Coordinates of N, CA and C in Angstrom, one line a residue:
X24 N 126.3 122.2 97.1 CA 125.3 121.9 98.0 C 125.7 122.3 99.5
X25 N 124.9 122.9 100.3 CA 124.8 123.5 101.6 C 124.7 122.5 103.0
X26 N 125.7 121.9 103.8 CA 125.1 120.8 104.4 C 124.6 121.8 105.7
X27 N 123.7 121.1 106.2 CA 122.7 121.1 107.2 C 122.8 122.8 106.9
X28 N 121.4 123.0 106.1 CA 121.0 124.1 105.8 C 120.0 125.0 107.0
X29 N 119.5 124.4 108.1 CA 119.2 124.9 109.3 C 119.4 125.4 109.6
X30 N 121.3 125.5 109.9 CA 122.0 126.0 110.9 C 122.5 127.5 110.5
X31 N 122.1 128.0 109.5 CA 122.3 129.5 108.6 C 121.1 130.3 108.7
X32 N 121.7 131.7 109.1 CA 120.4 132.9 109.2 C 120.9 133.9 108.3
X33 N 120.1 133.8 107.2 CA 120.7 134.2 105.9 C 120.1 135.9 105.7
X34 N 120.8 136.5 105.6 CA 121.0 137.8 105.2 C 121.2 138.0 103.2
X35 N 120.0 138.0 102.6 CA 120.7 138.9 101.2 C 120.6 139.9 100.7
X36 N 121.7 139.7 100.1 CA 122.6 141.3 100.0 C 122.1 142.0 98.5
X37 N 121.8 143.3 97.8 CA 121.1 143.5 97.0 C 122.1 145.0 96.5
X38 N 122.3 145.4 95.5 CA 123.1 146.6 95.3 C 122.9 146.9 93.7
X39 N 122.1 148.0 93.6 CA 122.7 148.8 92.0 C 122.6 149.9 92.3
X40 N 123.7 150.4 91.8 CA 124.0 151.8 91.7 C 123.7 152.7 90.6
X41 N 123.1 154.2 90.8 CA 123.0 154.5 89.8 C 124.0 154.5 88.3
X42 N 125.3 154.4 88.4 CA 126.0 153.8 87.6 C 125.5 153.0 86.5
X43 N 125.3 151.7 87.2 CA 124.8 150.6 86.7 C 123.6 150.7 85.8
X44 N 122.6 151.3 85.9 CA 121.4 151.7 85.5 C 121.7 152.1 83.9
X45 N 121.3 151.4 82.9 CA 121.7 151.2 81.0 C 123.0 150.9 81.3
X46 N 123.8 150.8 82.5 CA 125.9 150.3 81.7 C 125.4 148.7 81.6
X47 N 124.9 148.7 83.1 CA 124.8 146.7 83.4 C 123.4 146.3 82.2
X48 N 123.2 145.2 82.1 CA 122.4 144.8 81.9 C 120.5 144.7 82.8
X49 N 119.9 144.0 81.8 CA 118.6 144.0 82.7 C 118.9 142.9 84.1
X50 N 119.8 142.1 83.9 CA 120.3 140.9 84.6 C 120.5 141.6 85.7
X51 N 121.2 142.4 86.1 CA 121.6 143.4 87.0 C 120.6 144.2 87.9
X52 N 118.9 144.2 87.4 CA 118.1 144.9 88.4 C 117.8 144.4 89.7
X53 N 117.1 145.0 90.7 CA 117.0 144.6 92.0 C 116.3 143.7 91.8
X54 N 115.3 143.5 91.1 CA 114.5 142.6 90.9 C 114.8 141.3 90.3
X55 N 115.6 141.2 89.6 CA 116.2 140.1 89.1 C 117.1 139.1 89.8
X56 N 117.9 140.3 90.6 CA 119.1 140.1 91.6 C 117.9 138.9 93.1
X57 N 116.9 139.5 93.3 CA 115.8 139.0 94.4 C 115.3 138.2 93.9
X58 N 115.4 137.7 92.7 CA 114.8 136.8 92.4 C 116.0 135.6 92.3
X59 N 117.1 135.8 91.7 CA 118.2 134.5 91.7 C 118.3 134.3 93.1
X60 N 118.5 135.3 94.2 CA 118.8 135.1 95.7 C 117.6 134.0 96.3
X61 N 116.7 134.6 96.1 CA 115.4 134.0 96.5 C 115.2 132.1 95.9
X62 N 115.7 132.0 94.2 CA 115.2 130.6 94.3 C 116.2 130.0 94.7
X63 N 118.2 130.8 94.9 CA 119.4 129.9 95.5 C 118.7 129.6 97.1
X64 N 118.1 129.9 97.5 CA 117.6 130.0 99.3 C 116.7 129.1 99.2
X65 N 115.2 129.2 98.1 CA 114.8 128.0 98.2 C 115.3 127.2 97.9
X66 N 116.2 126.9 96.7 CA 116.8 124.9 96.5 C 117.6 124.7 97.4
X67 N 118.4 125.6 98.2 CA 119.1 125.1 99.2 C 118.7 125.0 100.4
X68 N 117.1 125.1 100.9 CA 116.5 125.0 101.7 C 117.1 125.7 103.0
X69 N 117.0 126.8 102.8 CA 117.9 128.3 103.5 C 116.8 129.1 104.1
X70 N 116.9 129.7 105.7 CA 115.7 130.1 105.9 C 116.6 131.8 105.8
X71 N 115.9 133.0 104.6 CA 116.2 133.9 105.2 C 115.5 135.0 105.9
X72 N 116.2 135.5 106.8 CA 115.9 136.3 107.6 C 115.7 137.7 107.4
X73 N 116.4 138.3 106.5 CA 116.0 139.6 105.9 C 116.4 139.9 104.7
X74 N 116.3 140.6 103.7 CA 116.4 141.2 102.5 C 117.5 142.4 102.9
X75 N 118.5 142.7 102.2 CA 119.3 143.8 102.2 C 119.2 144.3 100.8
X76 N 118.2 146.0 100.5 CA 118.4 146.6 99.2 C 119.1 147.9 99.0
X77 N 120.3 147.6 98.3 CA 120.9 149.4 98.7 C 120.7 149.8 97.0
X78 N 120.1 150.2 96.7 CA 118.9 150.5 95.3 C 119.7 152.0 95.0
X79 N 120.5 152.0 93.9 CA 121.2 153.4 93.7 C 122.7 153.9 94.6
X80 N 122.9 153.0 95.2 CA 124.3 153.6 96.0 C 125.4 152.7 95.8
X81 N 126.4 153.8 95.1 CA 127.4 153.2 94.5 C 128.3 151.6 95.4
X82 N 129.3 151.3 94.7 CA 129.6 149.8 95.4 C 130.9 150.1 95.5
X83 N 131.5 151.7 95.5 CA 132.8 151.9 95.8 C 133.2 152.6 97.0
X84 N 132.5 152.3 98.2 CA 132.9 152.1 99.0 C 131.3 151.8 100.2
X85 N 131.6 151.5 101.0 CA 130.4 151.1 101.9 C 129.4 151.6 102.8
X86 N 129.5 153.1 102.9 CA 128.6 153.9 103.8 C 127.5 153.5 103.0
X87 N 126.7 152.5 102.5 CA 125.3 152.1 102.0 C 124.3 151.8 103.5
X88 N 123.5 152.6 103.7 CA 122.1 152.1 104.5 C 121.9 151.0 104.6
X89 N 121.6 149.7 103.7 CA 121.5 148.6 104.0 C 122.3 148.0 104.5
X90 N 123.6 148.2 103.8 CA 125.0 147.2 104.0 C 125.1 147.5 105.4
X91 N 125.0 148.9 106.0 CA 126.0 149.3 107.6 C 124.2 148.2 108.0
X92 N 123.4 148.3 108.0 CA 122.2 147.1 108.6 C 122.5 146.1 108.5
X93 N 123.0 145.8 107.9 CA 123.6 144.0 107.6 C 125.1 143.5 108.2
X94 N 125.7 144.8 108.4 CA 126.7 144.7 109.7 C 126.2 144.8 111.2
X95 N 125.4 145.5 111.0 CA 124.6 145.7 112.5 C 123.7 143.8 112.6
X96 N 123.7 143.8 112.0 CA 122.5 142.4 112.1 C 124.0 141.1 112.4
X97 N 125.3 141.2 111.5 CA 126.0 140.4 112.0 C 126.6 140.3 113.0
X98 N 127.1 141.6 113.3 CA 127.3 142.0 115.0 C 126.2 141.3 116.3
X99 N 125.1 141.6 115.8 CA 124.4 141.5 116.7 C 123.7 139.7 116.7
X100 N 124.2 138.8 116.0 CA 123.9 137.5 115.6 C 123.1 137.3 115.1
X101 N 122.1 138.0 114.0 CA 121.0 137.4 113.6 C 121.3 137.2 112.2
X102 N 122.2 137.5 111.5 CA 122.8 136.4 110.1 C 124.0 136.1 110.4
X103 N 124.3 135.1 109.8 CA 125.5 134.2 109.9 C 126.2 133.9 108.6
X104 N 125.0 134.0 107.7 CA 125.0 133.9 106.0 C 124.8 134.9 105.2
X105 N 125.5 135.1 104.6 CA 125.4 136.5 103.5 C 125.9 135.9 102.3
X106 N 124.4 136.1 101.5 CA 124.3 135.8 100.1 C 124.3 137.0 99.4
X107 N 125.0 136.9 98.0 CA 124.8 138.1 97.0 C 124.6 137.6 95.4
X108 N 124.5 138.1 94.2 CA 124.5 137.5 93.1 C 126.0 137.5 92.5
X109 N 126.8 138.0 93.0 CA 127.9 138.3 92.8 C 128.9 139.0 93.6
X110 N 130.2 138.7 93.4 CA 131.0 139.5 94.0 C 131.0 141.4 94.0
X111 N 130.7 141.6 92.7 CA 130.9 143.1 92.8 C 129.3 143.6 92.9
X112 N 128.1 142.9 93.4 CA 127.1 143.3 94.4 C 127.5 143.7 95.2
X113 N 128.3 142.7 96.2 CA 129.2 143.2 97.7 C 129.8 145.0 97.8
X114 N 130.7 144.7 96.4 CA 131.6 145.8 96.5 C 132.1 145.9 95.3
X115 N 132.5 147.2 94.7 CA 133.2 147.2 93.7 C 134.9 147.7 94.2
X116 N 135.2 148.1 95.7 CA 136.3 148.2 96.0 C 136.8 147.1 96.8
X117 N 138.0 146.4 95.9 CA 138.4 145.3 96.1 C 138.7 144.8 97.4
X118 N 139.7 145.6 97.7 CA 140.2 145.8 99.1 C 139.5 145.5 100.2
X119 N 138.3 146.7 100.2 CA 137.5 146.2 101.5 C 136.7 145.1 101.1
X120 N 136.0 144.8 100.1 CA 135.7 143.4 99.7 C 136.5 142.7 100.5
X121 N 137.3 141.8 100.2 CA 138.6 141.2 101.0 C 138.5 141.6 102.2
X122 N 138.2 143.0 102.7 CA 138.6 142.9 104.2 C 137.5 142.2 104.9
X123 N 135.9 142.1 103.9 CA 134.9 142.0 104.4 C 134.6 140.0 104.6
X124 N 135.3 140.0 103.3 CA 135.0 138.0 103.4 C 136.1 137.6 104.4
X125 N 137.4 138.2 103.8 CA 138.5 137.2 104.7 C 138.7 137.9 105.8
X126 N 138.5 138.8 106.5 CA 138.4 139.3 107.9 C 137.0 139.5 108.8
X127 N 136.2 139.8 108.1 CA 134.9 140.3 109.1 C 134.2 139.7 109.3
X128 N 133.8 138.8 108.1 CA 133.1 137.6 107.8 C 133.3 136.5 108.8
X129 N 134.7 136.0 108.5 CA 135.1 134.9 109.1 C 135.2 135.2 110.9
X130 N 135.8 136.4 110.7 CA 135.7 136.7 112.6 C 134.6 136.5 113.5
X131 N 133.4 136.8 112.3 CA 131.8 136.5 113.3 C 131.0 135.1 112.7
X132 N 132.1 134.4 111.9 CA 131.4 133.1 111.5 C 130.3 133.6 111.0
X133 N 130.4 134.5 109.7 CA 129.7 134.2 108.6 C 129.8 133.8 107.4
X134 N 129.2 132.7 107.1 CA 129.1 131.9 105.2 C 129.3 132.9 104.1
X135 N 130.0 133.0 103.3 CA 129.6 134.3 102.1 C 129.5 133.8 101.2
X136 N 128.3 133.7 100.0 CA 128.1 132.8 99.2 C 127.8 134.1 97.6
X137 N 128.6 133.9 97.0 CA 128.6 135.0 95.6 C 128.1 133.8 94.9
X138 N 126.5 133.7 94.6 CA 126.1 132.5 93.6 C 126.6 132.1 92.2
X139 N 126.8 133.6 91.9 CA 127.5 133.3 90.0 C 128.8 133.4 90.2
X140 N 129.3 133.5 91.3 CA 131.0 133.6 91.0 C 131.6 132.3 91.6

């Protein structure tokens, strides 16, 4: 449980790659992914602020359209919170995963919440 859920401007994060498309499951579509994000934000009474969908671009490394938007949006203060359905939504290269929770994240005081992980 999320205390004082007000105080978070929630950014979620959205990613399949063509890869993924028949390897993952149907569990894995964008749609499914926006839907677990969507009702973790309602029960935790989370206001969010934008949707991030990088729809087909791989998760092995980060030049994704959305994602560099959702750094621009942390940079600039308007999420504080970045939700994803999982950790290898974020990324599938471990490394900058890591550089992104335990360094980038934390330096601009953002929450990072991997719901199934």
């Amino acid at each position: 449980m999320i205390t004082n859920p007000a105080e978070y401007k929630v950014g979620l994060y959205i990613r399949l790659s063509d890869e993924d498309d028949g390897i993952e499951t149907q569990s894995e579509s964008v749609v499914n992914q926006q839907k677990i994000l969507n009702e973790f934000a309602r029960r935790e009474r989370l206001r969010v602020v934008d949707t991030y969908i990088d729809d087909g671009w791989t998760g092995t490394n980060f030049d994704r359209p959305s994602f560099q938007r959702l750094v621009r949006d942390i940079e600039a203060g308007r999420i504080n919170m970045v939700v994803t359905k999982d950790l290898s939504r974020l990324g599938r290269d471990y490394l900058q995963v890591g550089m992104y929770t335990e360094i980038f994240f934390p330096e601009h005081d953002v929450h990072f919440i991997a719901v199934n992980d």
